[in-house]
Tab-separated table of C-alpha atoms in Angstrom:
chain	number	residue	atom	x	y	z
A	1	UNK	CA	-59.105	6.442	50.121
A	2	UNK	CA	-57.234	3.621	49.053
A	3	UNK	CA	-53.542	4.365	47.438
A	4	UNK	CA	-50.115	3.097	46.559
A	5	UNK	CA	-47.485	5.387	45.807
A	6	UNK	CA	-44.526	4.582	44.348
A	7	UNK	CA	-40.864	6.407	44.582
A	8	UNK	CA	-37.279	5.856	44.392
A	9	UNK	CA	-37.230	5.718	40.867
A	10	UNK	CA	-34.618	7.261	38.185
A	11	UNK	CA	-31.259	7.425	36.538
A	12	UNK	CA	-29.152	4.411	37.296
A	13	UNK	CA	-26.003	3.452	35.558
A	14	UNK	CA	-25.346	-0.107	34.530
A	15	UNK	CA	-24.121	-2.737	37.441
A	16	UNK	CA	-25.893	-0.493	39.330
A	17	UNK	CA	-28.549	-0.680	42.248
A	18	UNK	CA	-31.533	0.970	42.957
A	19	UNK	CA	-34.064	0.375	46.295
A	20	UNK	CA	-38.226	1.435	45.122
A	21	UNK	CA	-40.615	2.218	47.782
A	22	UNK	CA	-44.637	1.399	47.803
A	23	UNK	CA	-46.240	3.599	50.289
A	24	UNK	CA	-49.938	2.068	51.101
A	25	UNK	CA	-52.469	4.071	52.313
A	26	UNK	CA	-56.092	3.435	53.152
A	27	UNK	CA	-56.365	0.161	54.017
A	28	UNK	CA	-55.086	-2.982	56.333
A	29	UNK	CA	-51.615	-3.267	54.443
A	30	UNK	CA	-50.943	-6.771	56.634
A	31	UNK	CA	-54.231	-8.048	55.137
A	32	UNK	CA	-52.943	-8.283	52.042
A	33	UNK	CA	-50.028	-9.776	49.205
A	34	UNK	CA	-48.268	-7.442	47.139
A	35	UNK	CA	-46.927	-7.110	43.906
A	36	UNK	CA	-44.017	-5.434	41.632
A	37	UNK	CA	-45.002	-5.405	38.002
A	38	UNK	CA	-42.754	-3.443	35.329
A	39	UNK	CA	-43.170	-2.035	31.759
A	40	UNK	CA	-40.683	-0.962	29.478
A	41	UNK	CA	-41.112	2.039	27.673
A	42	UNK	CA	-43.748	0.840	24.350
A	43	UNK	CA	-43.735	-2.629	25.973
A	44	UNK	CA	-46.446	-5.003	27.794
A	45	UNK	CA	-46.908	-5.568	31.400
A	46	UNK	CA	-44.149	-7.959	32.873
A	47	UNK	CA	-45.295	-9.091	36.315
A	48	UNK	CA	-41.821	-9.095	38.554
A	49	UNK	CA	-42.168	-10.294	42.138
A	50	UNK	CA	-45.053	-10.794	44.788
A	51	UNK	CA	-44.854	-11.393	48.738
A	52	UNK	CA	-47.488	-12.754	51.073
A	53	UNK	CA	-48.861	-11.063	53.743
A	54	UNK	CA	-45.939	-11.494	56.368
A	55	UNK	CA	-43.177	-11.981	54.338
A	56	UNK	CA	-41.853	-15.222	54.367
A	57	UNK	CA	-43.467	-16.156	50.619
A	58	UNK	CA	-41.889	-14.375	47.799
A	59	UNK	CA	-42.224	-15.218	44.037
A	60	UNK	CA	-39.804	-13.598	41.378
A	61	UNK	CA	-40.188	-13.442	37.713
A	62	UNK	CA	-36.728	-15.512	36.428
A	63	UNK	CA	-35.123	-12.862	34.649
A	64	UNK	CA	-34.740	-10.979	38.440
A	65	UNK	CA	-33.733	-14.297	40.304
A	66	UNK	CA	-30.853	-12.853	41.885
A	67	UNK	CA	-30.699	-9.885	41.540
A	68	UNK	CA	-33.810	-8.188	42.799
A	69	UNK	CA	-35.277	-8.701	46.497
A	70	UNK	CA	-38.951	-7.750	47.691
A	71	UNK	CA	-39.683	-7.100	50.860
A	72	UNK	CA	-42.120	-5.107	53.086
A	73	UNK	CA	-42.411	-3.191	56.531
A	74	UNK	CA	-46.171	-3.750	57.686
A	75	UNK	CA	-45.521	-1.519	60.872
A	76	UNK	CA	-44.898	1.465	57.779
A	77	UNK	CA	-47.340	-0.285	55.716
A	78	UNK	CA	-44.690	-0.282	52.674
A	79	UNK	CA	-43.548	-2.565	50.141
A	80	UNK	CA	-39.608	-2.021	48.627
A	81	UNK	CA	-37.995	-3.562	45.942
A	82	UNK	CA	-33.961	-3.480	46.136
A	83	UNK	CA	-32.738	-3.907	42.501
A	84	UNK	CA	-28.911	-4.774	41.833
A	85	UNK	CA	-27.109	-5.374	38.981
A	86	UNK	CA	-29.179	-3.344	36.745
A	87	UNK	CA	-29.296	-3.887	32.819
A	88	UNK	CA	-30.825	-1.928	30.050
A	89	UNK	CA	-33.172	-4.052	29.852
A	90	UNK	CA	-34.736	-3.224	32.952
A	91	UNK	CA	-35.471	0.255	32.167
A	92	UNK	CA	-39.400	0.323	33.216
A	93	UNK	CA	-41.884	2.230	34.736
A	94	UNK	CA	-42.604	-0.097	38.369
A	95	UNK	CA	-45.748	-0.756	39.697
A	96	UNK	CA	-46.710	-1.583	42.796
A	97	UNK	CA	-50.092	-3.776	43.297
A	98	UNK	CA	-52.509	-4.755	45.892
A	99	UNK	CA	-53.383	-8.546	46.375
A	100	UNK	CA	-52.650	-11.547	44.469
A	101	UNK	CA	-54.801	-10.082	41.304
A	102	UNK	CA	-53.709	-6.447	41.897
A	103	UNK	CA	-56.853	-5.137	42.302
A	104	UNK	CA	-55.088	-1.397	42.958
A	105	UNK	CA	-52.084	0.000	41.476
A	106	UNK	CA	-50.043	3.083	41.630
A	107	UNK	CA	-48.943	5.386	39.645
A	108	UNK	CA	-45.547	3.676	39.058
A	109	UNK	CA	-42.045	5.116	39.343
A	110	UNK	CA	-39.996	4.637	36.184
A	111	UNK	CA	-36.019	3.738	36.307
A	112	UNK	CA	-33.606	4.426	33.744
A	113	UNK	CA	-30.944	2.423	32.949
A	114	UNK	CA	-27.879	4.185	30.925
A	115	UNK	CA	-24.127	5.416	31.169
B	1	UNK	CA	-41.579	-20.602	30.659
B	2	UNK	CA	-45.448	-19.666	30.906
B	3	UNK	CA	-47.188	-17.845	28.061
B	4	UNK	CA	-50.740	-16.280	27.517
B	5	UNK	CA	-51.573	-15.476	24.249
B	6	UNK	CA	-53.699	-12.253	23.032
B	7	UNK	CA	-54.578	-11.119	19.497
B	8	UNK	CA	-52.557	-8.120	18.610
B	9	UNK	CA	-55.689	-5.933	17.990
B	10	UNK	CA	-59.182	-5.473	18.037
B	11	UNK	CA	-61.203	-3.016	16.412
B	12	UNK	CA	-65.160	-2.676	16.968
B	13	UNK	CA	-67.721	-0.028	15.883
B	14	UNK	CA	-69.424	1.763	18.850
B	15	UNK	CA	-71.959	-0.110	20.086
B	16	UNK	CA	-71.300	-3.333	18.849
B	17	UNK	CA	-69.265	-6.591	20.834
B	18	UNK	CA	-65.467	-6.502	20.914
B	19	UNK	CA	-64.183	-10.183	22.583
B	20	UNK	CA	-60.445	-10.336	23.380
B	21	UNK	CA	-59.604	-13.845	23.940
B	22	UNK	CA	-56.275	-15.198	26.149
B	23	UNK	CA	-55.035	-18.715	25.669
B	24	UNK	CA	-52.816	-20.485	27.837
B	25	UNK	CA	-52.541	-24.544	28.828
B	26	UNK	CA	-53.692	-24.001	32.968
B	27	UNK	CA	-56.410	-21.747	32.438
B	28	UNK	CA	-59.138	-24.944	32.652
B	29	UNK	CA	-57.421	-24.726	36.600
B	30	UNK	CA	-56.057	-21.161	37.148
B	31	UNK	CA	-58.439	-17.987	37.236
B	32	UNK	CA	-57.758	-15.549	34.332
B	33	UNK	CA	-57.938	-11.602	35.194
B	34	UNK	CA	-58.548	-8.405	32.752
B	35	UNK	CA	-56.684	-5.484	33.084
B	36	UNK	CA	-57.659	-2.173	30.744
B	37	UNK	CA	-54.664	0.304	30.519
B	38	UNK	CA	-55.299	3.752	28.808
B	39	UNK	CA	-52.201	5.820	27.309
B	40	UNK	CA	-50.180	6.796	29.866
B	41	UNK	CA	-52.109	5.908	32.391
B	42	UNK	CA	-51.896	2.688	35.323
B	43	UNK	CA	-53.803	-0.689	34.786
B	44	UNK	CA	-57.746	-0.984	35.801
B	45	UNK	CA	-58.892	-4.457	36.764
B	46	UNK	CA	-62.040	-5.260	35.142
B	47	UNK	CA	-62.576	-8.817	35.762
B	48	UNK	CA	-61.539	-11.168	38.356
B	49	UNK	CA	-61.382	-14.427	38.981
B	50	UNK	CA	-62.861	-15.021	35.547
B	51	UNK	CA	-65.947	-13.939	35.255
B	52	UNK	CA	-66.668	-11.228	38.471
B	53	UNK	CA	-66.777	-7.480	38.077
B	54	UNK	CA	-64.975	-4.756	40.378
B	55	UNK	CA	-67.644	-2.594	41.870
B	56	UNK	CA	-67.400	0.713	39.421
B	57	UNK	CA	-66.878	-1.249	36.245
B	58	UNK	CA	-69.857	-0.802	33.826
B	59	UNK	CA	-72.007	-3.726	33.432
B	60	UNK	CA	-70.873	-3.811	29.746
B	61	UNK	CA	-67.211	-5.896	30.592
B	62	UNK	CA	-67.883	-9.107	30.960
B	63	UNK	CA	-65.698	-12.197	31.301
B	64	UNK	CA	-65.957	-15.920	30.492
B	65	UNK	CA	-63.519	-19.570	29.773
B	66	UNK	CA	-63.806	-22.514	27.882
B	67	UNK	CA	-60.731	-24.785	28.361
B	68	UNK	CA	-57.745	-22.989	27.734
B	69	UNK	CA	-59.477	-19.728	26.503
B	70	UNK	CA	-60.497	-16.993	28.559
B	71	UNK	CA	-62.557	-14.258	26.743
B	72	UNK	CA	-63.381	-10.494	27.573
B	73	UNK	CA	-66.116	-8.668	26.543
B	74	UNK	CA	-67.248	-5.226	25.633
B	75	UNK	CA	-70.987	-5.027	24.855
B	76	UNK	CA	-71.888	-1.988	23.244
B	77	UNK	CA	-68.518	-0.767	23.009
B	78	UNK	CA	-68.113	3.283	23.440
B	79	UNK	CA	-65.247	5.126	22.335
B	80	UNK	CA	-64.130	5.731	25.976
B	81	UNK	CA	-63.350	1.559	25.882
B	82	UNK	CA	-60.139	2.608	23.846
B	83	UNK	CA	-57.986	1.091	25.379
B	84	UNK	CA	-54.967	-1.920	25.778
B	85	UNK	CA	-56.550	-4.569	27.657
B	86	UNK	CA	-54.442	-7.393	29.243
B	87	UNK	CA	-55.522	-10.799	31.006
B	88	UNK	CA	-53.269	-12.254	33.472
B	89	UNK	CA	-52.986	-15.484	35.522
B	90	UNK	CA	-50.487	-18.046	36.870
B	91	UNK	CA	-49.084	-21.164	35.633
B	92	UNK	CA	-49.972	-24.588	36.669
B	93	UNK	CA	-47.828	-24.569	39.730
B	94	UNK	CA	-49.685	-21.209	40.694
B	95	UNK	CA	-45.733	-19.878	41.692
B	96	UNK	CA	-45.026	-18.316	38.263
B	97	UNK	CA	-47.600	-15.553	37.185
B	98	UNK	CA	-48.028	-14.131	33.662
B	99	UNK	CA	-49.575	-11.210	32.099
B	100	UNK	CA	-50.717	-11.869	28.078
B	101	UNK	CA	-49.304	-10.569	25.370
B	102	UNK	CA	-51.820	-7.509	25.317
B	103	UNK	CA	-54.160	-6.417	22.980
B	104	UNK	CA	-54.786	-3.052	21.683
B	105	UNK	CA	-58.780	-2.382	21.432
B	106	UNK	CA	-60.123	0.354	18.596
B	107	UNK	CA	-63.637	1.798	18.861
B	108	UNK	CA	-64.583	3.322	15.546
């Protein structure tokens, strides 16, 4: 069975950092881009970052420029997401996507961002 | 930056046509994509690369352009089809990708 499982989500303070995990399952991982997407709690999908199959092709929505990396491990056939300098407006529950058109997702992982 | 533009809302009877359009300046050159999300629950793709179905989506979604409109379709809309249904694509560069503004679909 295909699956992605996100974790690593919850409670972060403000200025702080955060690393989410993609675990895929099911299929060729290295075959195959990948995608963060986000929404904020009562809020539309926000697409966030993608990578190409070996890594050297990333893409980042401009409101995470600098701040968030992707990256993945083929060999452990997971995708992460290292988030720093959190803001409030970050708060989300993450996605994790197969392909260029995210033709899977996961269940998501949500982060919370408060003192 | 890139924007795709949905209507707010739909709302159909059951069993007649609900069409959710998308607008955005590179869809005559980028593919548009349909995503349904149910409450609480993670997106479904339901059309690709404009106009192709997933295997397991009913033959009811269906998806079409004209210049810089992209259009789903429910035929014969059942109440199941409540949903939020979002199309997606990239800008002209095809670097900078974009879900729309989503649009919340009522069967009743």
């Amino acid at each position: 069975e295909v699956q992605l499982v996100e974790s690593g989500g919850g409670l972060v303070q403000p200025g702080g950092s955060v690393r989410l995990s993609c675990a895929a399952s099911g299929f060729r991982f290295n075959n195959y881009w990948m995608n963060w997407v986000r929404q904020a709690p009562g809020k539309g999908l926000e697409w966030v970052a993608n990578i190409n199959q070996d890594g050297n092709e990333k893409n980042y929505v401009d409101s995470v420029k600098g701040r968030f990396t992707i990256s993945r491990d083929n060999a452990k056939s997971s995708l992460y997401l290292q988030m720093n300098s959190l803001r409030a407006e970050d708060a989300a529950v993450y996605y994790c996507g197969r392909s260029r058109y995210m033709d899977v997702w996961g269940k998501g992982t949500t982060v919370t961002v408060s003192s | 930056s890139y924007e795709l533009t949905q209507p707010p809302s739909v709302s159909v009877s059951p069993g007649q046509t609900a069409r959710i359009t998308c607008s955005g300046d590179a869809l005559p050159k980028k593919y548009a994509y349909w995503y349904q999300q149910k409450s609480g629950r993670a997106p479904v793709l339901v059309i690709y690369e404009d106009d192709k179905r997933p295997s397991g989506i009913p033959e009811r979604f269906s998806g079409s352009t004209s210049g810089t409109m992209a259009t789903l379709s429910i035929s014969g809309a059942q109440v199941e089809d409540e949903a939020d249904y979002y199309c997606y694509s990239t800008d002209s560069s095809g670097n900078h990708f974009v879900f729309g503004t989503g649009t919340k679909v009522t069967v009743l």
